[in-house]
Amino acid sequence: MTPVLRTERLLLDPYTPADEEGFVDLFQDVRVSRWMGDGPGTEAEDRALFGRVFTKVYAEDLFDVWAVRREGRLVGHAEIKRTEAVDGHEIVYALAPGAWGSGLGTELAEAIVAYGFDTLGLAEVHATVAESNTASLVLLERIGFTHVRDVREDDGSTTRVLTRRRRTAA
């Protein structure tokens, strides 16, 4: 069961059916969706994806997926899941453009990483980021992720794989 997480300014909690329009709006914004998965999808695809959060992900307890809220409004999406692409747990996060530039991305990424280390007991977490998504690359490097390797995609683009290892007490 996906737990509730809190940061100084954000609430990460499980989606509710009432979040569908906000989810679809977020995923339909090409400034956001261009960096997620295979890029922008149709509205119908995003509605189906939202439905699968309930019928698959939550119903089968597959991995943790959060609605990201600020002051009661849906402003983003976050998840942590095991993927073959990184042979480990990958963090995924997205914020609506209105939430950019105020440090919320850093706050959100740090919260997911801390959950991976402290709750899931992971030794490392990973992120995959399009080479041209400089904002996310800078953010992740600033919070301790290091570039591990590049993956050449079928369309010729490059995806960067970054890893952050748990710091051990000396």
mmCIF file with all atom_site columns, C-alpha atoms in Angstrom:
data_model
loop_
_atom_site.group_PDB
_atom_site.id
_atom_site.type_symbol
_atom_site.label_atom_id
_atom_site.label_alt_id
_atom_site.label_comp_id
_atom_site.label_asym_id
_atom_site.label_entity_id
_atom_site.label_seq_id
_atom_site.pdbx_PDB_ins_code
_atom_site.Cartn_x
_atom_site.Cartn_y
_atom_site.Cartn_z
_atom_site.occupancy
_atom_site.B_iso_or_equiv
_atom_site.pdbx_formal_charge
_atom_site.auth_seq_id
_atom_site.auth_comp_id
_atom_site.auth_asym_id
_atom_site.auth_atom_id
_atom_site.pdbx_PDB_model_num
ATOM 1   C CA . MET A 1 1   ? 0.000   0.000  0.000   1.00 0.00 ? 1   MET A CA 1
ATOM 2   C CA . THR A 1 2   ? 1.436   3.347  -1.071  1.00 0.00 ? 2   THR A CA 1
ATOM 3   C CA . PRO A 1 3   ? 2.107   5.402  2.077   1.00 0.00 ? 3   PRO A CA 1
ATOM 4   C CA . VAL A 1 4   ? 1.608   9.116  2.574   1.00 0.00 ? 4   VAL A CA 1
ATOM 5   C CA . LEU A 1 5   ? 4.833   11.152 2.501   1.00 0.00 ? 5   LEU A CA 1
ATOM 6   C CA . ARG A 1 6   ? 5.243   14.767 3.556   1.00 0.00 ? 6   ARG A CA 1
ATOM 7   C CA . THR A 1 7   ? 7.936   17.312 2.834   1.00 0.00 ? 7   THR A CA 1
ATOM 8   C CA . GLU A 1 8   ? 8.129   20.929 3.928   1.00 0.00 ? 8   GLU A CA 1
ATOM 9   C CA . ARG A 1 9   ? 5.810   22.057 1.105   1.00 0.00 ? 9   ARG A CA 1
ATOM 10  C CA . LEU A 1 10  ? 4.470   18.888 -0.523  1.00 0.00 ? 10  LEU A CA 1
ATOM 11  C CA . LEU A 1 11  ? 2.091   16.060 0.272   1.00 0.00 ? 11  LEU A CA 1
ATOM 12  C CA . LEU A 1 12  ? 2.582   12.786 -1.602  1.00 0.00 ? 12  LEU A CA 1
ATOM 13  C CA . ASP A 1 13  ? -0.419  10.524 -1.241  1.00 0.00 ? 13  ASP A CA 1
ATOM 14  C CA . PRO A 1 14  ? -2.184  7.837  -3.267  1.00 0.00 ? 14  PRO A CA 1
ATOM 15  C CA . TYR A 1 15  ? -4.331  9.038  -6.135  1.00 0.00 ? 15  TYR A CA 1
ATOM 16  C CA . THR A 1 16  ? -8.097  9.096  -5.714  1.00 0.00 ? 16  THR A CA 1
ATOM 17  C CA . PRO A 1 17  ? -10.634 8.820  -8.545  1.00 0.00 ? 17  PRO A CA 1
ATOM 18  C CA . ALA A 1 18  ? -11.254 12.572 -8.166  1.00 0.00 ? 18  ALA A CA 1
ATOM 19  C CA . ASP A 1 19  ? -7.666  13.188 -9.372  1.00 0.00 ? 19  ASP A CA 1
ATOM 20  C CA . GLU A 1 20  ? -8.347  11.977 -12.913 1.00 0.00 ? 20  GLU A CA 1
ATOM 21  C CA . GLU A 1 21  ? -8.715  15.408 -14.537 1.00 0.00 ? 21  GLU A CA 1
ATOM 22  C CA . GLY A 1 22  ? -5.605  16.770 -12.842 1.00 0.00 ? 22  GLY A CA 1
ATOM 23  C CA . PHE A 1 23  ? -3.622  13.649 -13.824 1.00 0.00 ? 23  PHE A CA 1
ATOM 24  C CA . VAL A 1 24  ? -4.757  13.906 -17.436 1.00 0.00 ? 24  VAL A CA 1
ATOM 25  C CA . ASP A 1 25  ? -4.015  17.654 -17.512 1.00 0.00 ? 25  ASP A CA 1
ATOM 26  C CA . LEU A 1 26  ? -0.472  16.992 -16.211 1.00 0.00 ? 26  LEU A CA 1
ATOM 27  C CA . PHE A 1 27  ? 0.221   14.184 -18.674 1.00 0.00 ? 27  PHE A CA 1
ATOM 28  C CA . GLN A 1 28  ? -1.338  16.091 -21.584 1.00 0.00 ? 28  GLN A CA 1
ATOM 29  C CA . ASP A 1 29  ? 0.963   19.082 -21.024 1.00 0.00 ? 29  ASP A CA 1
ATOM 30  C CA . VAL A 1 30  ? 3.723   18.430 -23.567 1.00 0.00 ? 30  VAL A CA 1
ATOM 31  C CA . ARG A 1 31  ? 6.182   20.466 -21.494 1.00 0.00 ? 31  ARG A CA 1
ATOM 32  C CA . VAL A 1 32  ? 5.856   17.651 -18.933 1.00 0.00 ? 32  VAL A CA 1
ATOM 33  C CA . SER A 1 33  ? 5.023   14.545 -20.969 1.00 0.00 ? 33  SER A CA 1
ATOM 34  C CA . ARG A 1 34  ? 7.832   15.027 -23.477 1.00 0.00 ? 34  ARG A CA 1
ATOM 35  C CA . TRP A 1 35  ? 10.174  13.803 -20.725 1.00 0.00 ? 35  TRP A CA 1
ATOM 36  C CA . MET A 1 36  ? 8.044   10.890 -19.523 1.00 0.00 ? 36  MET A CA 1
ATOM 37  C CA . GLY A 1 37  ? 8.076   7.352  -20.886 1.00 0.00 ? 37  GLY A CA 1
ATOM 38  C CA . ASP A 1 38  ? 7.583   7.365  -24.633 1.00 0.00 ? 38  ASP A CA 1
ATOM 39  C CA . GLY A 1 39  ? 6.543   11.007 -24.657 1.00 0.00 ? 39  GLY A CA 1
ATOM 40  C CA . PRO A 1 40  ? 3.117   12.583 -25.090 1.00 0.00 ? 40  PRO A CA 1
ATOM 41  C CA . GLY A 1 41  ? 0.160   10.243 -25.476 1.00 0.00 ? 41  GLY A CA 1
ATOM 42  C CA . THR A 1 42  ? -3.443  10.782 -26.387 1.00 0.00 ? 42  THR A CA 1
ATOM 43  C CA . GLU A 1 43  ? -5.974  11.863 -23.799 1.00 0.00 ? 43  GLU A CA 1
ATOM 44  C CA . ALA A 1 44  ? -7.566  8.403  -24.038 1.00 0.00 ? 44  ALA A CA 1
ATOM 45  C CA . GLU A 1 45  ? -4.182  6.752  -23.352 1.00 0.00 ? 45  GLU A CA 1
ATOM 46  C CA . ASP A 1 46  ? -3.626  8.969  -20.316 1.00 0.00 ? 46  ASP A CA 1
ATOM 47  C CA . ARG A 1 47  ? -7.109  8.189  -18.973 1.00 0.00 ? 47  ARG A CA 1
ATOM 48  C CA . ALA A 1 48  ? -6.414  4.473  -19.439 1.00 0.00 ? 48  ALA A CA 1
ATOM 49  C CA . LEU A 1 49  ? -3.076  4.896  -17.643 1.00 0.00 ? 49  LEU A CA 1
ATOM 50  C CA . PHE A 1 50  ? -4.850  6.618  -14.754 1.00 0.00 ? 50  PHE A CA 1
ATOM 51  C CA . GLY A 1 51  ? -7.317  3.725  -14.588 1.00 0.00 ? 51  GLY A CA 1
ATOM 52  C CA . ARG A 1 52  ? -4.467  1.193  -14.435 1.00 0.00 ? 52  ARG A CA 1
ATOM 53  C CA . VAL A 1 53  ? -3.067  2.994  -11.383 1.00 0.00 ? 53  VAL A CA 1
ATOM 54  C CA . PHE A 1 54  ? -6.137  1.636  -9.559  1.00 0.00 ? 54  PHE A CA 1
ATOM 55  C CA . THR A 1 55  ? -6.853  -1.647 -11.383 1.00 0.00 ? 55  THR A CA 1
ATOM 56  C CA . LYS A 1 56  ? -3.236  -2.845 -11.561 1.00 0.00 ? 56  LYS A CA 1
ATOM 57  C CA . VAL A 1 57  ? -0.717  -0.836 -9.554  1.00 0.00 ? 57  VAL A CA 1
ATOM 58  C CA . TYR A 1 58  ? -2.728  -0.275 -6.365  1.00 0.00 ? 58  TYR A CA 1
ATOM 59  C CA . ALA A 1 59  ? -4.908  -3.406 -6.687  1.00 0.00 ? 59  ALA A CA 1
ATOM 60  C CA . GLU A 1 60  ? -1.876  -5.691 -7.035  1.00 0.00 ? 60  GLU A CA 1
ATOM 61  C CA . ASP A 1 61  ? 0.454   -3.586 -4.847  1.00 0.00 ? 61  ASP A CA 1
ATOM 62  C CA . LEU A 1 62  ? 2.991   -3.490 -7.691  1.00 0.00 ? 62  LEU A CA 1
ATOM 63  C CA . PHE A 1 63  ? 4.889   -0.345 -6.684  1.00 0.00 ? 63  PHE A CA 1
ATOM 64  C CA . ASP A 1 64  ? 4.397   3.037  -5.055  1.00 0.00 ? 64  ASP A CA 1
ATOM 65  C CA . VAL A 1 65  ? 2.692   5.796  -7.069  1.00 0.00 ? 65  VAL A CA 1
ATOM 66  C CA . TRP A 1 66  ? 1.832   9.184  -5.607  1.00 0.00 ? 66  TRP A CA 1
ATOM 67  C CA . ALA A 1 67  ? -0.207  12.226 -6.450  1.00 0.00 ? 67  ALA A CA 1
ATOM 68  C CA . VAL A 1 68  ? 1.949   15.222 -5.529  1.00 0.00 ? 68  VAL A CA 1
ATOM 69  C CA . ARG A 1 69  ? 0.005   18.059 -3.920  1.00 0.00 ? 69  ARG A CA 1
ATOM 70  C CA . ARG A 1 70  ? 0.841   21.548 -2.792  1.00 0.00 ? 70  ARG A CA 1
ATOM 71  C CA . GLU A 1 71  ? -1.675  23.490 -0.755  1.00 0.00 ? 71  GLU A CA 1
ATOM 72  C CA . GLY A 1 72  ? -4.307  20.902 -1.655  1.00 0.00 ? 72  GLY A CA 1
ATOM 73  C CA . ARG A 1 73  ? -3.787  21.128 -5.429  1.00 0.00 ? 73  ARG A CA 1
ATOM 74  C CA . LEU A 1 74  ? -2.416  18.336 -7.618  1.00 0.00 ? 74  LEU A CA 1
ATOM 75  C CA . VAL A 1 75  ? 0.916   19.658 -8.928  1.00 0.00 ? 75  VAL A CA 1
ATOM 76  C CA . GLY A 1 76  ? 2.758   16.499 -9.879  1.00 0.00 ? 76  GLY A CA 1
ATOM 77  C CA . HIS A 1 77  ? 3.287   12.770 -10.073 1.00 0.00 ? 77  HIS A CA 1
ATOM 78  C CA . ALA A 1 78  ? 5.873   10.499 -8.451  1.00 0.00 ? 78  ALA A CA 1
ATOM 79  C CA . GLU A 1 79  ? 6.742   6.816  -8.278  1.00 0.00 ? 79  GLU A CA 1
ATOM 80  C CA . ILE A 1 80  ? 9.460   4.382  -7.377  1.00 0.00 ? 80  ILE A CA 1
ATOM 81  C CA . LYS A 1 81  ? 9.557   0.974  -9.008  1.00 0.00 ? 81  LYS A CA 1
ATOM 82  C CA . ARG A 1 82  ? 11.832  -1.858 -9.955  1.00 0.00 ? 82  ARG A CA 1
ATOM 83  C CA . THR A 1 83  ? 12.696  -1.751 -13.659 1.00 0.00 ? 83  THR A CA 1
ATOM 84  C CA . GLU A 1 84  ? 14.785  -3.942 -15.917 1.00 0.00 ? 84  GLU A CA 1
ATOM 85  C CA . ALA A 1 85  ? 16.183  -0.846 -17.631 1.00 0.00 ? 85  ALA A CA 1
ATOM 86  C CA . VAL A 1 86  ? 18.308  -0.084 -14.572 1.00 0.00 ? 86  VAL A CA 1
ATOM 87  C CA . ASP A 1 87  ? 18.227  -3.536 -12.940 1.00 0.00 ? 87  ASP A CA 1
ATOM 88  C CA . GLY A 1 88  ? 17.045  -1.898 -9.744  1.00 0.00 ? 88  GLY A CA 1
ATOM 89  C CA . HIS A 1 89  ? 14.620  0.689  -8.400  1.00 0.00 ? 89  HIS A CA 1
ATOM 90  C CA . GLU A 1 90  ? 14.019  3.797  -10.460 1.00 0.00 ? 90  GLU A CA 1
ATOM 91  C CA . ILE A 1 91  ? 12.486  7.061  -9.302  1.00 0.00 ? 91  ILE A CA 1
ATOM 92  C CA . VAL A 1 92  ? 10.068  8.895  -11.571 1.00 0.00 ? 92  VAL A CA 1
ATOM 93  C CA . TYR A 1 93  ? 8.760   12.392 -10.896 1.00 0.00 ? 93  TYR A CA 1
ATOM 94  C CA . ALA A 1 94  ? 7.046   15.187 -12.762 1.00 0.00 ? 94  ALA A CA 1
ATOM 95  C CA . LEU A 1 95  ? 5.782   18.609 -11.784 1.00 0.00 ? 95  LEU A CA 1
ATOM 96  C CA . ALA A 1 96  ? 3.372   20.926 -13.558 1.00 0.00 ? 96  ALA A CA 1
ATOM 97  C CA . PRO A 1 97  ? 5.155   23.918 -15.129 1.00 0.00 ? 97  PRO A CA 1
ATOM 98  C CA . GLY A 1 98  ? 3.571   26.263 -12.586 1.00 0.00 ? 98  GLY A CA 1
ATOM 99  C CA . ALA A 1 99  ? 5.591   24.462 -9.892  1.00 0.00 ? 99  ALA A CA 1
ATOM 100 C CA . TRP A 1 100 ? 8.933   24.724 -11.703 1.00 0.00 ? 100 TRP A CA 1
ATOM 101 C CA . GLY A 1 101 ? 11.782  26.912 -10.549 1.00 0.00 ? 101 GLY A CA 1
ATOM 102 C CA . SER A 1 102 ? 10.963  27.026 -6.847  1.00 0.00 ? 102 SER A CA 1
ATOM 103 C CA . GLY A 1 103 ? 12.931  24.048 -5.549  1.00 0.00 ? 103 GLY A CA 1
ATOM 104 C CA . LEU A 1 104 ? 9.918   21.725 -5.441  1.00 0.00 ? 104 LEU A CA 1
ATOM 105 C CA . GLY A 1 105 ? 11.560  19.277 -7.859  1.00 0.00 ? 105 GLY A CA 1
ATOM 106 C CA . THR A 1 106 ? 14.511  18.897 -5.516  1.00 0.00 ? 106 THR A CA 1
ATOM 107 C CA . GLU A 1 107 ? 12.190  18.503 -2.536  1.00 0.00 ? 107 GLU A CA 1
ATOM 108 C CA . LEU A 1 108 ? 10.157  15.876 -4.391  1.00 0.00 ? 108 LEU A CA 1
ATOM 109 C CA . ALA A 1 109 ? 13.137  13.877 -5.666  1.00 0.00 ? 109 ALA A CA 1
ATOM 110 C CA . GLU A 1 110 ? 14.773  13.907 -2.222  1.00 0.00 ? 110 GLU A CA 1
ATOM 111 C CA . ALA A 1 111 ? 11.547  12.599 -0.640  1.00 0.00 ? 111 ALA A CA 1
ATOM 112 C CA . ILE A 1 112 ? 11.338  9.656  -3.055  1.00 0.00 ? 112 ILE A CA 1
ATOM 113 C CA . VAL A 1 113 ? 15.030  8.838  -2.619  1.00 0.00 ? 113 VAL A CA 1
ATOM 114 C CA . ALA A 1 114 ? 14.712  8.948  1.181   1.00 0.00 ? 114 ALA A CA 1
ATOM 115 C CA . TYR A 1 115 ? 11.693  6.631  0.977   1.00 0.00 ? 115 TYR A CA 1
ATOM 116 C CA . GLY A 1 116 ? 13.713  4.207  -1.166  1.00 0.00 ? 116 GLY A CA 1
ATOM 117 C CA . PHE A 1 117 ? 16.585  4.162  1.299   1.00 0.00 ? 117 PHE A CA 1
ATOM 118 C CA . ASP A 1 118 ? 14.779  4.444  4.631   1.00 0.00 ? 118 ASP A CA 1
ATOM 119 C CA . THR A 1 119 ? 11.550  2.522  4.016   1.00 0.00 ? 119 THR A CA 1
ATOM 120 C CA . LEU A 1 120 ? 12.370  0.130  1.186   1.00 0.00 ? 120 LEU A CA 1
ATOM 121 C CA . GLY A 1 121 ? 15.913  -0.451 2.489   1.00 0.00 ? 121 GLY A CA 1
ATOM 122 C CA . LEU A 1 122 ? 17.527  0.032  -0.904  1.00 0.00 ? 122 LEU A CA 1
ATOM 123 C CA . ALA A 1 123 ? 21.294  0.411  -1.235  1.00 0.00 ? 123 ALA A CA 1
ATOM 124 C CA . GLU A 1 124 ? 20.912  2.518  -4.376  1.00 0.00 ? 124 GLU A CA 1
ATOM 125 C CA . VAL A 1 125 ? 18.264  4.194  -6.493  1.00 0.00 ? 125 VAL A CA 1
ATOM 126 C CA . HIS A 1 126 ? 18.375  5.080  -10.156 1.00 0.00 ? 126 HIS A CA 1
ATOM 127 C CA . ALA A 1 127 ? 16.892  7.580  -12.574 1.00 0.00 ? 127 ALA A CA 1
ATOM 128 C CA . THR A 1 128 ? 16.711  7.587  -16.352 1.00 0.00 ? 128 THR A CA 1
ATOM 129 C CA . VAL A 1 129 ? 16.665  11.015 -17.963 1.00 0.00 ? 129 VAL A CA 1
ATOM 130 C CA . ALA A 1 130 ? 16.673  12.181 -21.572 1.00 0.00 ? 130 ALA A CA 1
ATOM 131 C CA . GLU A 1 131 ? 20.067  13.689 -22.379 1.00 0.00 ? 131 GLU A CA 1
ATOM 132 C CA . SER A 1 132 ? 18.361  16.922 -23.434 1.00 0.00 ? 132 SER A CA 1
ATOM 133 C CA . ASN A 1 133 ? 16.440  17.269 -20.129 1.00 0.00 ? 133 ASN A CA 1
ATOM 134 C CA . THR A 1 134 ? 19.150  19.404 -18.572 1.00 0.00 ? 134 THR A CA 1
ATOM 135 C CA . ALA A 1 135 ? 16.944  20.658 -15.715 1.00 0.00 ? 135 ALA A CA 1
ATOM 136 C CA . SER A 1 136 ? 16.439  17.126 -14.360 1.00 0.00 ? 136 SER A CA 1
ATOM 137 C CA . LEU A 1 137 ? 20.062  16.158 -14.950 1.00 0.00 ? 137 LEU A CA 1
ATOM 138 C CA . VAL A 1 138 ? 21.274  19.190 -12.979 1.00 0.00 ? 138 VAL A CA 1
ATOM 139 C CA . LEU A 1 139 ? 18.754  18.565 -10.193 1.00 0.00 ? 139 LEU A CA 1
ATOM 140 C CA . LEU A 1 140 ? 19.716  14.900 -9.813  1.00 0.00 ? 140 LEU A CA 1
ATOM 141 C CA . GLU A 1 141 ? 23.450  15.580 -9.868  1.00 0.00 ? 141 GLU A CA 1
ATOM 142 C CA . ARG A 1 142 ? 22.970  18.315 -7.265  1.00 0.00 ? 142 ARG A CA 1
ATOM 143 C CA . ILE A 1 143 ? 21.335  15.813 -4.885  1.00 0.00 ? 143 ILE A CA 1
ATOM 144 C CA . GLY A 1 144 ? 24.041  13.200 -5.260  1.00 0.00 ? 144 GLY A CA 1
ATOM 145 C CA . PHE A 1 145 ? 23.234  11.164 -8.365  1.00 0.00 ? 145 PHE A CA 1
ATOM 146 C CA . THR A 1 146 ? 26.129  10.271 -10.638 1.00 0.00 ? 146 THR A CA 1
ATOM 147 C CA . HIS A 1 147 ? 26.056  9.462  -14.338 1.00 0.00 ? 147 HIS A CA 1
ATOM 148 C CA . VAL A 1 148 ? 26.592  5.723  -14.826 1.00 0.00 ? 148 VAL A CA 1
ATOM 149 C CA . ARG A 1 149 ? 25.985  5.086  -18.505 1.00 0.00 ? 149 ARG A CA 1
ATOM 150 C CA . ASP A 1 150 ? 24.101  6.184  -21.614 1.00 0.00 ? 150 ASP A CA 1
ATOM 151 C CA . VAL A 1 151 ? 21.467  4.208  -23.472 1.00 0.00 ? 151 VAL A CA 1
ATOM 152 C CA . ARG A 1 152 ? 20.968  4.822  -27.182 1.00 0.00 ? 152 ARG A CA 1
ATOM 153 C CA . GLU A 1 153 ? 17.229  4.741  -27.933 1.00 0.00 ? 153 GLU A CA 1
ATOM 154 C CA . ASP A 1 154 ? 15.617  3.372  -31.095 1.00 0.00 ? 154 ASP A CA 1
ATOM 155 C CA . ASP A 1 155 ? 14.862  6.916  -32.273 1.00 0.00 ? 155 ASP A CA 1
ATOM 156 C CA . GLY A 1 156 ? 18.551  7.851  -31.998 1.00 0.00 ? 156 GLY A CA 1
ATOM 157 C CA . SER A 1 157 ? 18.183  9.881  -28.798 1.00 0.00 ? 157 SER A CA 1
ATOM 158 C CA . THR A 1 158 ? 20.227  9.230  -25.681 1.00 0.00 ? 158 THR A CA 1
ATOM 159 C CA . THR A 1 159 ? 18.932  8.435  -22.213 1.00 0.00 ? 159 THR A CA 1
ATOM 160 C CA . ARG A 1 160 ? 21.244  8.966  -19.262 1.00 0.00 ? 160 ARG A CA 1
ATOM 161 C CA . VAL A 1 161 ? 21.211  6.468  -16.405 1.00 0.00 ? 161 VAL A CA 1
ATOM 162 C CA . LEU A 1 162 ? 22.099  8.018  -13.036 1.00 0.00 ? 162 LEU A CA 1
ATOM 163 C CA . THR A 1 163 ? 22.553  6.316  -9.675  1.00 0.00 ? 163 THR A CA 1
ATOM 164 C CA . ARG A 1 164 ? 22.652  7.471  -6.092  1.00 0.00 ? 164 ARG A CA 1
ATOM 165 C CA . ARG A 1 165 ? 24.025  5.141  -3.474  1.00 0.00 ? 165 ARG A CA 1
ATOM 166 C CA . ARG A 1 166 ? 22.999  5.161  0.140   1.00 0.00 ? 166 ARG A CA 1
ATOM 167 C CA . ARG A 1 167 ? 25.562  6.891  2.296   1.00 0.00 ? 167 ARG A CA 1
ATOM 168 C CA . THR A 1 168 ? 26.848  4.601  4.983   1.00 0.00 ? 168 THR A CA 1
ATOM 169 C CA . ALA A 1 169 ? 27.909  5.775  8.404   1.00 0.00 ? 169 ALA A CA 1
ATOM 170 C CA . ALA A 1 170 ? 31.668  5.837  8.829   1.00 0.00 ? 170 ALA A CA 1
#
